[in-house]
């Protein structure tokens, strides 16, 4: 595709519910990143894939957060037993070299 | 902890003026620097990248990098109301080409008044 595509754009989850957020990167981009952006803040790194390998997951806030990219293309960020503090915009970015390009994001609201 | 600092603003300039946005970073070994523009409710959009000391110009935008001072800036000439957005400074603290994660500042909100 022409850009990074994320779905859904908006997600409302009840506290305790599991959610799955999808990212379809730019075709050919080997690197994929997930970021979390709280209101009024810059994006915060969550995790990084190079092809199917998860090379860095140091930013995942708890073991409720899990990400995968099994075939080195589409990635899914899963959040189990959602909490109110998980409410944020989740951004996916892909990169071929130094420059990273972001998708539209998924706005998650936990009620 | 490796950090990127920006003045959160808001920075308000009249239409046609030069807007100057500043950023400092803590990791002296950083080699790749980026400016993203983020409109309210939208995702970050890459507008400039800079890797070497000095100035890099692209249209109305000029990025300036001073690695000795650990300082990077963005100048917007002939500011337009459509430039009103939050500008995010991002630093790749890995080696260039390493595809390392970006560390972002909190962003500076720019308002250009007609």
mmCIF file of C-alpha atoms in Angstrom:
data_model
loop_
_atom_site.group_PDB
_atom_site.id
_atom_site.type_symbol
_atom_site.label_atom_id
_atom_site.label_comp_id
_atom_site.label_asym_id
_atom_site.label_seq_id
_atom_site.Cartn_x
_atom_site.Cartn_y
_atom_site.Cartn_z
ATOM 1 C CA UNK A 1 0.000 0.000 0.000
ATOM 2 C CA UNK A 2 0.925 3.658 -0.235
ATOM 3 C CA UNK A 3 1.322 4.195 3.486
ATOM 4 C CA UNK A 4 1.166 2.530 6.879
ATOM 5 C CA UNK A 5 -2.350 1.356 7.578
ATOM 6 C CA UNK A 6 -3.735 0.749 11.061
ATOM 7 C CA UNK A 7 -7.029 -0.690 12.182
ATOM 8 C CA UNK A 8 -9.302 -0.075 13.865
ATOM 9 C CA UNK A 9 -9.031 3.720 13.965
ATOM 10 C CA UNK A 10 -10.999 3.836 17.192
ATOM 11 C CA UNK A 11 -11.567 1.204 19.828
ATOM 12 C CA UNK A 12 -13.604 1.421 22.996
ATOM 13 C CA UNK A 13 -12.966 -1.427 25.402
ATOM 14 C CA UNK A 14 -14.469 -2.237 28.719
ATOM 15 C CA UNK A 15 -11.977 -2.581 31.525
ATOM 16 C CA UNK A 16 -10.685 -6.135 31.600
ATOM 17 C CA UNK A 17 -11.368 -6.799 27.919
ATOM 18 C CA UNK A 18 -8.636 -7.971 25.542
ATOM 19 C CA UNK A 19 -7.937 -5.914 22.404
ATOM 20 C CA UNK A 20 -5.924 -6.463 19.232
ATOM 21 C CA UNK A 21 -4.585 -3.623 17.121
ATOM 22 C CA UNK A 22 -3.394 -4.218 13.584
ATOM 23 C CA UNK A 23 -0.651 -2.554 11.555
ATOM 24 C CA UNK A 24 0.032 -3.050 7.861
ATOM 25 C CA UNK A 25 3.397 -1.423 7.064
ATOM 26 C CA UNK A 26 4.638 0.097 3.834
ATOM 27 C CA UNK A 27 5.468 -2.709 1.418
ATOM 28 C CA UNK A 28 9.130 -3.675 1.610
ATOM 29 C CA UNK A 29 9.813 -1.969 4.929
ATOM 30 C CA UNK A 30 11.699 -4.422 7.096
ATOM 31 C CA UNK A 31 11.480 -2.436 10.308
ATOM 32 C CA UNK A 32 8.276 -1.915 12.230
ATOM 33 C CA UNK A 33 7.788 0.025 15.441
ATOM 34 C CA UNK A 34 4.930 0.454 17.887
ATOM 35 C CA UNK A 35 4.599 3.645 19.916
ATOM 36 C CA UNK A 36 2.116 4.826 22.509
ATOM 37 C CA UNK A 37 1.097 8.476 22.611
ATOM 38 C CA UNK A 38 -0.723 9.958 25.568
ATOM 39 C CA UNK A 39 -2.556 13.265 25.207
ATOM 40 C CA UNK A 40 -0.153 16.187 25.073
ATOM 41 C CA UNK A 41 2.925 13.979 24.993
ATOM 42 C CA UNK A 42 5.315 12.763 22.347
ATOM 43 C CA UNK A 43 5.156 9.154 21.191
ATOM 44 C CA UNK A 44 6.784 6.652 23.547
ATOM 45 C CA UNK A 45 8.519 3.584 22.153
ATOM 46 C CA UNK A 46 6.931 0.206 22.859
ATOM 47 C CA UNK A 47 8.572 -2.401 20.643
ATOM 48 C CA UNK A 48 10.529 -2.952 17.421
ATOM 49 C CA UNK A 49 10.599 -5.687 14.786
ATOM 50 C CA UNK A 50 13.071 -6.338 12.050
ATOM 51 C CA UNK A 51 11.232 -8.622 9.670
ATOM 52 C CA UNK A 52 9.622 -11.219 11.951
ATOM 53 C CA UNK A 53 12.155 -10.862 14.759
ATOM 54 C CA UNK A 54 11.194 -8.777 17.769
ATOM 55 C CA UNK A 55 14.516 -7.125 18.553
ATOM 56 C CA UNK A 56 13.458 -4.757 21.290
ATOM 57 C CA UNK A 57 10.432 -4.899 23.566
ATOM 58 C CA UNK A 58 11.861 -2.780 26.338
ATOM 59 C CA UNK A 59 9.070 -0.215 26.115
ATOM 60 C CA UNK A 60 6.158 -2.564 26.706
ATOM 61 C CA UNK A 61 4.680 -1.320 29.995
ATOM 62 C CA UNK A 62 3.629 -4.679 31.382
ATOM 63 C CA UNK A 63 3.268 -8.344 30.533
ATOM 64 C CA UNK A 64 -0.296 -7.576 29.469
ATOM 65 C CA UNK A 65 1.158 -6.132 26.280
ATOM 66 C CA UNK A 66 2.228 -8.496 23.516
ATOM 67 C CA UNK A 67 3.216 -7.862 19.906
ATOM 68 C CA UNK A 68 3.860 -10.164 17.001
ATOM 69 C CA UNK A 69 4.791 -10.020 13.335
ATOM 70 C CA UNK A 70 4.807 -13.679 12.315
ATOM 71 C CA UNK A 71 5.469 -13.307 8.586
ATOM 72 C CA UNK A 72 7.513 -10.134 8.692
ATOM 73 C CA UNK A 73 4.733 -7.953 7.328
ATOM 74 C CA UNK A 74 1.509 -7.276 9.244
ATOM 75 C CA UNK A 75 1.910 -6.796 12.974
ATOM 76 C CA UNK A 76 -0.564 -7.078 15.823
ATOM 77 C CA UNK A 77 -0.309 -5.412 19.203
ATOM 78 C CA UNK A 78 -2.402 -7.214 21.785
ATOM 79 C CA UNK A 79 -3.354 -5.836 25.166
ATOM 80 C CA UNK A 80 -4.837 -8.251 27.654
ATOM 81 C CA UNK A 81 -7.126 -7.299 30.534
ATOM 82 C CA UNK A 82 -7.171 -3.630 29.542
ATOM 83 C CA UNK A 83 -6.927 -0.976 32.240
ATOM 84 C CA UNK A 84 -7.903 2.674 32.154
ATOM 85 C CA UNK A 85 -4.266 3.718 32.019
ATOM 86 C CA UNK A 86 -3.968 1.909 28.693
ATOM 87 C CA UNK A 87 -6.143 4.605 27.089
ATOM 88 C CA UNK A 88 -3.944 6.302 24.489
ATOM 89 C CA UNK A 89 -3.236 6.478 20.784
ATOM 90 C CA UNK A 90 -1.208 3.525 19.545
ATOM 91 C CA UNK A 91 0.969 4.401 16.583
ATOM 92 C CA UNK A 92 2.682 2.049 14.217
ATOM 93 C CA UNK A 93 5.629 3.149 12.073
ATOM 94 C CA UNK A 94 7.648 1.392 9.414
ATOM 95 C CA UNK A 95 11.072 2.110 8.038
ATOM 96 C CA UNK A 96 13.421 0.959 5.326
ATOM 97 C CA UNK A 97 16.454 2.864 6.563
ATOM 98 C CA UNK A 98 16.653 5.879 8.850
ATOM 99 C CA UNK A 99 13.306 7.574 8.200
ATOM 100 C CA UNK A 100 10.214 6.189 9.882
ATOM 101 C CA UNK A 101 6.687 6.761 8.596
ATOM 102 C CA UNK A 102 3.651 6.580 10.810
ATOM 103 C CA UNK A 103 0.178 5.198 10.349
ATOM 104 C CA UNK A 104 -2.974 7.045 11.373
ATOM 105 C CA UNK A 105 -2.979 5.400 14.778
ATOM 106 C CA UNK A 106 -5.594 3.590 16.830
ATOM 107 C CA UNK A 107 -7.234 5.586 19.576
ATOM 108 C CA UNK A 108 -7.988 3.194 22.438
ATOM 109 C CA UNK A 109 -10.384 4.255 25.152
ATOM 110 C CA UNK A 110 -10.854 1.946 28.121
ATOM 111 C CA UNK A 111 -14.055 2.553 30.062
ATOM 112 C CA UNK B 1 17.896 8.022 30.827
ATOM 113 C CA UNK B 2 18.313 9.292 27.297
ATOM 114 C CA UNK B 3 16.174 12.365 26.760
ATOM 115 C CA UNK B 4 14.970 14.811 24.157
ATOM 116 C CA UNK B 5 13.832 18.196 25.418
ATOM 117 C CA UNK B 6 11.622 20.746 23.705
ATOM 118 C CA UNK B 7 9.941 23.904 24.852
ATOM 119 C CA UNK B 8 6.283 22.908 24.965
ATOM 120 C CA UNK B 9 5.128 26.383 23.998
ATOM 121 C CA UNK B 10 2.727 27.467 22.796
ATOM 122 C CA UNK B 11 4.759 29.474 20.330
ATOM 123 C CA UNK B 12 2.697 32.110 18.600
ATOM 124 C CA UNK B 13 3.929 33.972 15.508
ATOM 125 C CA UNK B 14 2.214 36.253 12.998
ATOM 126 C CA UNK B 15 1.646 35.091 9.452
ATOM 127 C CA UNK B 16 4.732 35.674 7.308
ATOM 128 C CA UNK B 17 7.167 35.614 10.240
ATOM 129 C CA UNK B 18 9.918 33.105 10.956
ATOM 130 C CA UNK B 19 9.075 30.423 13.514
ATOM 131 C CA UNK B 20 12.023 28.962 15.406
ATOM 132 C CA UNK B 21 11.665 25.618 17.167
ATOM 133 C CA UNK B 22 14.398 24.203 19.361
ATOM 134 C CA UNK B 23 15.400 20.815 20.717
ATOM 135 C CA UNK B 24 18.221 19.455 22.854
ATOM 136 C CA UNK B 25 19.185 15.831 23.347
ATOM 137 C CA UNK B 26 21.194 14.013 25.966
ATOM 138 C CA UNK B 27 22.987 11.233 24.066
ATOM 139 C CA UNK B 28 26.161 12.617 22.536
ATOM 140 C CA UNK B 29 26.505 9.616 20.226
ATOM 141 C CA UNK B 30 23.228 10.285 18.409
ATOM 142 C CA UNK B 31 23.567 10.575 14.655
ATOM 143 C CA UNK B 32 20.096 10.916 13.153
ATOM 144 C CA UNK B 33 17.622 13.693 13.849
ATOM 145 C CA UNK B 34 14.102 14.268 12.619
ATOM 146 C CA UNK B 35 11.318 16.803 12.781
ATOM 147 C CA UNK B 36 7.739 15.607 12.608
ATOM 148 C CA UNK B 37 4.635 17.755 12.290
ATOM 149 C CA UNK B 38 1.480 16.589 14.022
ATOM 150 C CA UNK B 39 -1.867 18.212 13.442
ATOM 151 C CA UNK B 40 -4.429 17.849 16.195
ATOM 152 C CA UNK B 41 -5.942 14.382 16.116
ATOM 153 C CA UNK B 42 -3.619 13.211 13.369
ATOM 154 C CA UNK B 43 -0.463 11.101 13.271
ATOM 155 C CA UNK B 44 3.107 12.475 13.066
ATOM 156 C CA UNK B 45 4.256 13.416 9.565
ATOM 157 C CA UNK B 46 7.979 13.467 8.753
ATOM 158 C CA UNK B 47 9.023 16.865 7.418
ATOM 159 C CA UNK B 48 12.810 17.008 7.844
ATOM 160 C CA UNK B 49 15.740 14.742 8.578
ATOM 161 C CA UNK B 50 19.307 15.867 9.294
ATOM 162 C CA UNK B 51 22.445 13.882 9.953
ATOM 163 C CA UNK B 52 25.403 16.289 9.642
ATOM 164 C CA UNK B 53 26.334 19.488 11.428
ATOM 165 C CA UNK B 54 25.082 22.629 9.744
ATOM 166 C CA UNK B 55 21.934 23.604 7.911
ATOM 167 C CA UNK B 56 19.631 21.642 5.648
ATOM 168 C CA UNK B 57 16.997 23.510 3.674
ATOM 169 C CA UNK B 58 13.824 22.175 2.108
ATOM 170 C CA UNK B 59 11.433 24.812 0.811
ATOM 171 C CA UNK B 60 10.355 27.025 3.699
ATOM 172 C CA UNK B 61 11.912 24.670 6.251
ATOM 173 C CA UNK B 62 15.504 24.732 7.494
ATOM 174 C CA UNK B 63 16.865 22.227 9.979
ATOM 175 C CA UNK B 64 20.008 23.117 11.899
ATOM 176 C CA UNK B 65 22.211 20.660 13.781
ATOM 177 C CA UNK B 66 25.031 21.319 16.229
ATOM 178 C CA UNK B 67 26.310 18.033 17.628
ATOM 179 C CA UNK B 68 28.860 19.708 19.906
ATOM 180 C CA UNK B 69 26.056 21.578 21.655
ATOM 181 C CA UNK B 70 23.631 18.639 21.288
ATOM 182 C CA UNK B 71 21.134 20.989 19.739
ATOM 183 C CA UNK B 72 18.850 20.754 16.744
ATOM 184 C CA UNK B 73 16.410 23.369 15.513
ATOM 185 C CA UNK B 74 13.769 23.912 12.861
ATOM 186 C CA UNK B 75 13.128 27.251 11.195
ATOM 187 C CA UNK B 76 9.928 27.864 9.265
ATOM 188 C CA UNK B 77 10.122 30.893 6.991
ATOM 189 C CA UNK B 78 7.064 32.820 5.794
ATOM 190 C CA UNK B 79 4.893 31.015 8.342
ATOM 191 C CA UNK B 80 1.349 30.242 7.233
ATOM 192 C CA UNK B 81 -1.754 29.472 9.312
ATOM 193 C CA UNK B 82 -1.597 25.953 7.853
ATOM 194 C CA UNK B 83 1.722 25.500 9.689
ATOM 195 C CA UNK B 84 -0.155 25.622 12.997
ATOM 196 C CA UNK B 85 0.529 22.227 14.563
ATOM 197 C CA UNK B 86 2.660 20.476 17.156
ATOM 198 C CA UNK B 87 6.249 19.945 16.033
ATOM 199 C CA UNK B 88 7.990 16.879 17.419
ATOM 200 C CA UNK B 89 11.752 16.530 17.595
ATOM 201 C CA UNK B 90 12.917 12.923 17.331
ATOM 202 C CA UNK B 91 16.377 11.475 17.798
ATOM 203 C CA UNK B 92 17.678 8.077 16.748
ATOM 204 C CA UNK B 93 20.188 7.264 19.454
ATOM 205 C CA UNK B 94 21.593 4.260 17.634
ATOM 206 C CA UNK B 95 24.114 4.219 14.835
ATOM 207 C CA UNK B 96 22.985 5.697 11.542
ATOM 208 C CA UNK B 97 21.230 3.111 9.441
ATOM 209 C CA UNK B 98 20.739 0.881 12.450
ATOM 210 C CA UNK B 99 16.984 1.424 12.316
ATOM 211 C CA UNK B 100 17.012 2.006 16.015
ATOM 212 C CA UNK B 101 14.008 3.360 17.859
ATOM 213 C CA UNK B 102 13.236 7.060 17.941
ATOM 214 C CA UNK B 103 13.146 9.050 21.161
ATOM 215 C CA UNK B 104 10.714 11.950 20.931
ATOM 216 C CA UNK B 105 10.404 15.222 22.720
ATOM 217 C CA UNK B 106 7.027 16.273 24.046
ATOM 218 C CA UNK B 107 6.510 18.610 21.108
ATOM 219 C CA UNK B 108 6.133 22.362 20.656
ATOM 220 C CA UNK B 109 2.711 23.727 19.776
ATOM 221 C CA UNK B 110 3.011 26.387 17.070
ATOM 222 C CA UNK B 111 0.207 28.800 16.289
ATOM 223 C CA UNK B 112 0.463 31.078 13.252
ATOM 224 C CA UNK B 113 -1.931 33.992 13.495
ATOM 225 C CA UNK B 114 -3.441 35.440 10.288
#
